[in-house]
CSV table of C-alpha atoms in Angstrom, one decimal:
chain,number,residue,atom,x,y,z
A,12,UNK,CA,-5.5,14.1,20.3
A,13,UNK,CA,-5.7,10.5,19.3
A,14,UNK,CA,-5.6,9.5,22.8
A,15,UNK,CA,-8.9,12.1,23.3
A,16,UNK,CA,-10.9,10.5,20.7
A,17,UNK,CA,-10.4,7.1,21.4
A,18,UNK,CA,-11.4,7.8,25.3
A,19,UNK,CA,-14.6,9.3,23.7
A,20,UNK,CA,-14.8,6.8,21.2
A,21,UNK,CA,-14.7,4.2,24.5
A,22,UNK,CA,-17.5,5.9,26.6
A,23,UNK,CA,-19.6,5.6,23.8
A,24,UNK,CA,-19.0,2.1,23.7
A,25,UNK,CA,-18.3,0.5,26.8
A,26,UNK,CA,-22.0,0.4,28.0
A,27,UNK,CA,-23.4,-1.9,24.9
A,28,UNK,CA,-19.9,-4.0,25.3
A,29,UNK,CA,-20.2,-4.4,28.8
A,30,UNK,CA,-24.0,-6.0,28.2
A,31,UNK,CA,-22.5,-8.5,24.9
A,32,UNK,CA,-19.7,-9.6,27.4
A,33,UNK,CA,-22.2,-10.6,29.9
A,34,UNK,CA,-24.3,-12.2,27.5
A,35,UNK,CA,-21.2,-14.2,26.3
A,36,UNK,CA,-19.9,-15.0,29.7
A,37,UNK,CA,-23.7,-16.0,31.1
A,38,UNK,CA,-24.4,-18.2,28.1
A,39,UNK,CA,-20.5,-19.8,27.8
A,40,UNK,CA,-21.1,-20.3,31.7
A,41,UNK,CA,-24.8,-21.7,31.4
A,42,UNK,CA,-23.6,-24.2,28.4
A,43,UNK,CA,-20.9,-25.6,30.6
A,44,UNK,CA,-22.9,-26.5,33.4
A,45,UNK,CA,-25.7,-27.8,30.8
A,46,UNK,CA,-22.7,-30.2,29.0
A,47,UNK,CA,-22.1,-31.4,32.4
A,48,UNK,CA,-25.0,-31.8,33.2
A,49,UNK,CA,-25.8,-33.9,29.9
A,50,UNK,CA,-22.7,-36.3,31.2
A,51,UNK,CA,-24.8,-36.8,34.4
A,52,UNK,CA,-28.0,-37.8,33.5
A,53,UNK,CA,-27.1,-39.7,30.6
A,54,UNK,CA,-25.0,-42.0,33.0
A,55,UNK,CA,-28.4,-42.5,34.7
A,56,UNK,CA,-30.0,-43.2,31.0
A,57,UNK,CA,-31.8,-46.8,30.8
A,58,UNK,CA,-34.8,-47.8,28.5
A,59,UNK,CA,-37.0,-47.6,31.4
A,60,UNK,CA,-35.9,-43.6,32.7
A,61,UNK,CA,-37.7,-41.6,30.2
A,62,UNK,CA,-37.0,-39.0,33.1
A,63,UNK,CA,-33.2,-38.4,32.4
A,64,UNK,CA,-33.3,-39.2,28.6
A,65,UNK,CA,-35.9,-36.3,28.2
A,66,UNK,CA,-33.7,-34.5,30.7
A,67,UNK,CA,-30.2,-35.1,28.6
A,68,UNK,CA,-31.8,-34.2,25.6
A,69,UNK,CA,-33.4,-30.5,26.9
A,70,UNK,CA,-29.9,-30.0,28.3
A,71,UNK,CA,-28.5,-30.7,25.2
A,72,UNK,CA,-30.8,-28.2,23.1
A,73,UNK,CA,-29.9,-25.9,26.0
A,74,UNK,CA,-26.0,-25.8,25.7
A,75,UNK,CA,-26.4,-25.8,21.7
A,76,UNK,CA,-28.1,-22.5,22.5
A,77,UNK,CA,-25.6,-21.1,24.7
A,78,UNK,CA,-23.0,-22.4,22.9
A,79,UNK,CA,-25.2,-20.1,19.3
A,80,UNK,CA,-25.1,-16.8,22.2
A,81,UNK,CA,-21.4,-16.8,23.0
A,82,UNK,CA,-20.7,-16.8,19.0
A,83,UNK,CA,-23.8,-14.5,18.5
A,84,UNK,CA,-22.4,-11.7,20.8
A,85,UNK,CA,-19.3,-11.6,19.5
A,86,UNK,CA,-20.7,-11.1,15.7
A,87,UNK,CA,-23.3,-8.6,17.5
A,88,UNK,CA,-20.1,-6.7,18.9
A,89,UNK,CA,-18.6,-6.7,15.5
A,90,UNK,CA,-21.5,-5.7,13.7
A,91,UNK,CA,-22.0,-2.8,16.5
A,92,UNK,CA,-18.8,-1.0,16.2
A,93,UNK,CA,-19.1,-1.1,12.4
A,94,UNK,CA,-22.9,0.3,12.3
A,95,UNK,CA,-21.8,3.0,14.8
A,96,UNK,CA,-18.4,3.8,13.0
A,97,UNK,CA,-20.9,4.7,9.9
A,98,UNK,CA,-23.1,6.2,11.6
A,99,UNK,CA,-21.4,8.9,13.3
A,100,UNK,CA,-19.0,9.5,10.3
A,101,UNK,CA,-21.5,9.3,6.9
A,102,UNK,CA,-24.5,10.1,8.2
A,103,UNK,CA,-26.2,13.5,9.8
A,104,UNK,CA,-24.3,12.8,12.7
A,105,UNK,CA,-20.9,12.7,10.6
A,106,UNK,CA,-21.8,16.6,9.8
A,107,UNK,CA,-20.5,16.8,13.3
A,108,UNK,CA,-17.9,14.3,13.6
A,109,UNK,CA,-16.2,16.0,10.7
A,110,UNK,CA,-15.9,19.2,11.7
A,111,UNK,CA,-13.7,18.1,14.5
A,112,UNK,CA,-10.4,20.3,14.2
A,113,UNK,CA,-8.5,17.0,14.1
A,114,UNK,CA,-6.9,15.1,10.6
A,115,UNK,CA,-9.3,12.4,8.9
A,116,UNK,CA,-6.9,10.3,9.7
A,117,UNK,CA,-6.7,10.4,13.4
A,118,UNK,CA,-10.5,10.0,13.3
A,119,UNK,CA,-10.5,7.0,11.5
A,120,UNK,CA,-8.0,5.6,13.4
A,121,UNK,CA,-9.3,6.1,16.5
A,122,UNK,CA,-12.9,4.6,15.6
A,123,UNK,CA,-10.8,1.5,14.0
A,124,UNK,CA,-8.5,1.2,17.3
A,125,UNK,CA,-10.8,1.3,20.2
A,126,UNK,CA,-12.9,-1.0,18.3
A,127,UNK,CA,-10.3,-3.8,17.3
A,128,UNK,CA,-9.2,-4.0,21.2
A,129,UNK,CA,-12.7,-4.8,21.8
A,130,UNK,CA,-13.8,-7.1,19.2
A,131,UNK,CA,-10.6,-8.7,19.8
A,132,UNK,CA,-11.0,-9.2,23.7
A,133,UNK,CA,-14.2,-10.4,23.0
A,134,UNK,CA,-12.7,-12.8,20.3
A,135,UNK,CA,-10.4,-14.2,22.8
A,136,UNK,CA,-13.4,-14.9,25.9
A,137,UNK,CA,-15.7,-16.6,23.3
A,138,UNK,CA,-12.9,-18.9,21.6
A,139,UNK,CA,-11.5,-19.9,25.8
A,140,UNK,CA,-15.8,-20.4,26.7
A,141,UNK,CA,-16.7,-22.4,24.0
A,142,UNK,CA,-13.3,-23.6,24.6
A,143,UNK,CA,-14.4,-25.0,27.9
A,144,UNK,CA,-18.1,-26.0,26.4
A,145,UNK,CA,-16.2,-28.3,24.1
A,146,UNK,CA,-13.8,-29.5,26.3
A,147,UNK,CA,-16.7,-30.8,29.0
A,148,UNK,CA,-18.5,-32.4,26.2
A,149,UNK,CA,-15.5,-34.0,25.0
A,150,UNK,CA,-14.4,-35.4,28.6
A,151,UNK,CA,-11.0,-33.5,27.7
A,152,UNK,CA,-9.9,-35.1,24.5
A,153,UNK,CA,-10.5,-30.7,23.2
A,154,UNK,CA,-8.4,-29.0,25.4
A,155,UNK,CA,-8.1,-25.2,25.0
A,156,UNK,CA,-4.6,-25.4,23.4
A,157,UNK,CA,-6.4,-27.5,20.6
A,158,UNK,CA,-9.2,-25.4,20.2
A,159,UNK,CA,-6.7,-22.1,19.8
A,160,UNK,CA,-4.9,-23.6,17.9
A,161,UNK,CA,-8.0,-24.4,15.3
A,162,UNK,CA,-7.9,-20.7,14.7
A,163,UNK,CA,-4.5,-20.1,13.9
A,164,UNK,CA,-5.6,-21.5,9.9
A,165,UNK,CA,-2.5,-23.5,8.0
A,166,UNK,CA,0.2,-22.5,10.6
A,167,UNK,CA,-1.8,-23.9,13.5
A,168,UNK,CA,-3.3,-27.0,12.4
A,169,UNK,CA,0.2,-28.0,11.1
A,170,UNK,CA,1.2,-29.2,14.6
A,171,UNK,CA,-2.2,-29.3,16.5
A,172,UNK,CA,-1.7,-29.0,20.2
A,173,UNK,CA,1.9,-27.8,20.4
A,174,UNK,CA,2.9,-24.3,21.8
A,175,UNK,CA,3.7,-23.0,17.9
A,176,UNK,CA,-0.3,-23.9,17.2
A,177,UNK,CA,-1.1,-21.9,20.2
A,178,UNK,CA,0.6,-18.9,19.4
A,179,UNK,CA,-0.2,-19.1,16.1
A,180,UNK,CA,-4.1,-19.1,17.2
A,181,UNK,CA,-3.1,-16.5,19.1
A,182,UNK,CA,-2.0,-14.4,16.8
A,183,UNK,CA,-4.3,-15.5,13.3
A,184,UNK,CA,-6.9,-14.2,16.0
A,185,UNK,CA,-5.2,-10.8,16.1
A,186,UNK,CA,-4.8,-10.6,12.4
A,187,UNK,CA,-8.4,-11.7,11.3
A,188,UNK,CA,-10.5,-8.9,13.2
A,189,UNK,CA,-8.0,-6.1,11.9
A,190,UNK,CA,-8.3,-7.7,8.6
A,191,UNK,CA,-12.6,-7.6,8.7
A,192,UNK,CA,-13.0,-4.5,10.7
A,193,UNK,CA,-10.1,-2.8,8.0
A,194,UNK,CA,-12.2,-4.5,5.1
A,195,UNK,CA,-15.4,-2.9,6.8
A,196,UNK,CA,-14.2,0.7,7.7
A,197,UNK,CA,-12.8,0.6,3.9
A,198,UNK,CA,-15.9,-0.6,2.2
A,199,UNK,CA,-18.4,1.3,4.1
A,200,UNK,CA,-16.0,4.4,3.1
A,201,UNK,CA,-16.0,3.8,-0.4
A,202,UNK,CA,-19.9,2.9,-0.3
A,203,UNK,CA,-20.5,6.9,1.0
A,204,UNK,CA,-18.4,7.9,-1.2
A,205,UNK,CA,-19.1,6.0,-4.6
A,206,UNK,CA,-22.6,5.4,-4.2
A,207,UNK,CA,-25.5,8.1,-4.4
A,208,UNK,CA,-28.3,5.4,-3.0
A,209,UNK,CA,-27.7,2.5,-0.7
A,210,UNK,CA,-24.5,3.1,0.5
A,211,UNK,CA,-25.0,0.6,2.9
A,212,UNK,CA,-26.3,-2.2,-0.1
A,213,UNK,CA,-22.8,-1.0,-2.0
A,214,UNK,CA,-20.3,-1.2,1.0
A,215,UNK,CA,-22.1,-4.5,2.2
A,216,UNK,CA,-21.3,-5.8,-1.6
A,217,UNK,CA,-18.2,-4.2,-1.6
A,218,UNK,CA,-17.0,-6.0,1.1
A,219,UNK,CA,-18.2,-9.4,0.6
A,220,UNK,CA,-16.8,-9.6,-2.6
A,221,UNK,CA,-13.6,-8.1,-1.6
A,222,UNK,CA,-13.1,-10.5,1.0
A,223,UNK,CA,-14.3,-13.1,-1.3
A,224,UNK,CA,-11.6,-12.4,-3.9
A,225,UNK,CA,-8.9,-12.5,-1.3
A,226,UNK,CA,-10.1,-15.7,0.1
A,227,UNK,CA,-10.5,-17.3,-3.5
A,228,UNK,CA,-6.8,-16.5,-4.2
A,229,UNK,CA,-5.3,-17.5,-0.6
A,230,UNK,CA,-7.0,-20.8,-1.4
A,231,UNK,CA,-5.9,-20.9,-5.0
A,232,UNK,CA,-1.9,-20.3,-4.2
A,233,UNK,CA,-2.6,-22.6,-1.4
A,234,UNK,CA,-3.6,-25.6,-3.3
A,235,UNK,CA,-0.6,-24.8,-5.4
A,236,UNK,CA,1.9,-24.0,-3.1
A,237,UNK,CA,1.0,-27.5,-0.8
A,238,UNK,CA,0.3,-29.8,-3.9
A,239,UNK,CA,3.6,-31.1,-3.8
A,240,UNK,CA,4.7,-30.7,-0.8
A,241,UNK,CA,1.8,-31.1,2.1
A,242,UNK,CA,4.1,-30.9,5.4
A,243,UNK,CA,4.1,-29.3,8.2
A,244,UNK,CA,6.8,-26.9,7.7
A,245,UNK,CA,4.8,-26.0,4.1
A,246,UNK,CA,1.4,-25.3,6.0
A,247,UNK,CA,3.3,-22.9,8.5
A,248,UNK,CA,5.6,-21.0,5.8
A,249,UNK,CA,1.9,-20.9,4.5
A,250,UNK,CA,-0.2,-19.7,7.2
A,251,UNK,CA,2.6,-17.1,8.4
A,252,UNK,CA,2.9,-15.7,4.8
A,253,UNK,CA,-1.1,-15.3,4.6
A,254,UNK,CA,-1.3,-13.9,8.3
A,255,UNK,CA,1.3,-11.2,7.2
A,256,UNK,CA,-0.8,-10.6,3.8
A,257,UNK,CA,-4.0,-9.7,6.3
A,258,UNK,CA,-1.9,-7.5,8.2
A,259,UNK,CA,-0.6,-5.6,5.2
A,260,UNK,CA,-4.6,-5.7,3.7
A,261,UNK,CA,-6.1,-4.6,7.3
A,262,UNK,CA,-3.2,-1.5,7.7
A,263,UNK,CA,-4.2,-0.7,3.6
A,264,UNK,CA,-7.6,-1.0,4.0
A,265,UNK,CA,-7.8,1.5,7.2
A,266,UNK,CA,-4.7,4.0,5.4
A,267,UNK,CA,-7.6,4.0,2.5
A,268,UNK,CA,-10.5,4.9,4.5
A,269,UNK,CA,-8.7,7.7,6.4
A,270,UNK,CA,-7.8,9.1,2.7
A,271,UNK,CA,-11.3,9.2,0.9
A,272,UNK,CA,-13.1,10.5,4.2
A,273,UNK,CA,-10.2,13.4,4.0
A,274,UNK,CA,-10.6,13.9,0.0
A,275,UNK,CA,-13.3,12.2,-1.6
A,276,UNK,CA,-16.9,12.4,0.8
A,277,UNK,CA,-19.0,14.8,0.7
A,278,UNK,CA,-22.0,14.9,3.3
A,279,UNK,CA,-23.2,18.3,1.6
């Protein structure tokens, strides 16, 4: 049944996917070609050429912009599956959702599954285009396996470039859109549930300051933790431990949401 209701879950939303990807991969490919072509006319710069100078700085403007719609997409992805995840479980269309001879919990988890594999791909394609953006504006000193490892927090900048800061990207990648999209399906849960007016307003709140707090005391016990001893090996014990603590948070967070839509709303 789980395997049912995610392939529904994915015909519903493939099509608006499908049209965010091609935004991303249009704009990342537009903003490399602009970067490059940046380095060309500014090698052709001189006082006198007003020509390429105006021309370097449009194409400039022009792969900021691309390089705003490859990070735009992937928020309006993420803000997509979470809209439609309320939608068709709190709203009038979750009168029918819900009376789906299947547990809460296979619901849930099928809206929360089909929806991490795509936020995640799409995670992945606009860190490697911008990625590339950055390494053509950089003439190479950014390579991909720098930029990844940006995102792998403490454990990958402790070694920046190496195949442990890669991974670690990798897998802090993973990690942080289970930890949001857990966070979201759990808020917006508890906002239906708790609230009775703006449900959105409360689960919106509910989240921000719920990831807030857990950010506050990650960067608390961090400064702690790395006061005395600011290494390498410190900043990945670090990174791994917090990585793990998402996992834990996105799995609890998803676990929660299954078990107030199954006991606690009520769409009556």
């Amino acid at each position: 049944m789980l395997g049912k209701l995610m392939g529904a879950e994915w015909r519903a939303l493939w099509k608006p996917a499908a049209i965010l990807f091609g935004i991303m991969v249009v704009a990342g490919c537009a903003g490399i070609a602009c970067f490059n072509g940046v380095e060309v006319t500014s090698g052709y710069y001189t006082s006198s050429t007003s020509f390429f100078s105006n021309a370097s700085v449009t194409l400039l403007m022009a792969s900021l912009f691309c390089g705003f719609l490859v990070w735009a997409s992937l928020a309006a992805l993420s803000v997509y599956v979470v809209v439609r995840f309320y939608r068709t479980m709190f709203t009038d269309e979750g009168y029918l959702t819900l009376t789906l001879p299947v547990p809460a919990a296979t619901l849930v988890l099928a809206k929360f599954l089909v929806s991490f594999l795509l936020v995640v791909v799409a995670s992945y394609l606009s860190t490697v285009l911008f990625s590339a953006m950055m390494t053509t504006v950089s003439s190479g000193e950014l390579s991909l396996s720098w930029m990844i490892g940006a995102a792998g927090g403490m454990a990958g900048v402790a070694d920046m470039g190496s195949a442990g800061s890669v991974l670690a990207g990798i897998v802090n990648i993973v990690v942080t859109v289970a930890f949001n999209l857990g966070l979201a399906f759990a808020a917006l849960t508890l906002g239906a549930w708790w609230a009775s007016r703006h449900k959105v307003a409360a689960a919106v709140g509910l989240y921000l300051g719920a990831s807030w707090l857990l950010s506050l005391v990650f960067s608390v016990f961090g400064v702690i933790l790395l006061f005395d001893s600011y290494s390498s090996v410190a900043m990945t014990v670090f990174g791994i431990v917090q990585m793990v603590f998402s996992a834990v948070v996105a799995v609890g967070a998803v676990a929660l949401a299954a078990y107030v839509v199954k006991n606690k709303v009520d769409l009556s």
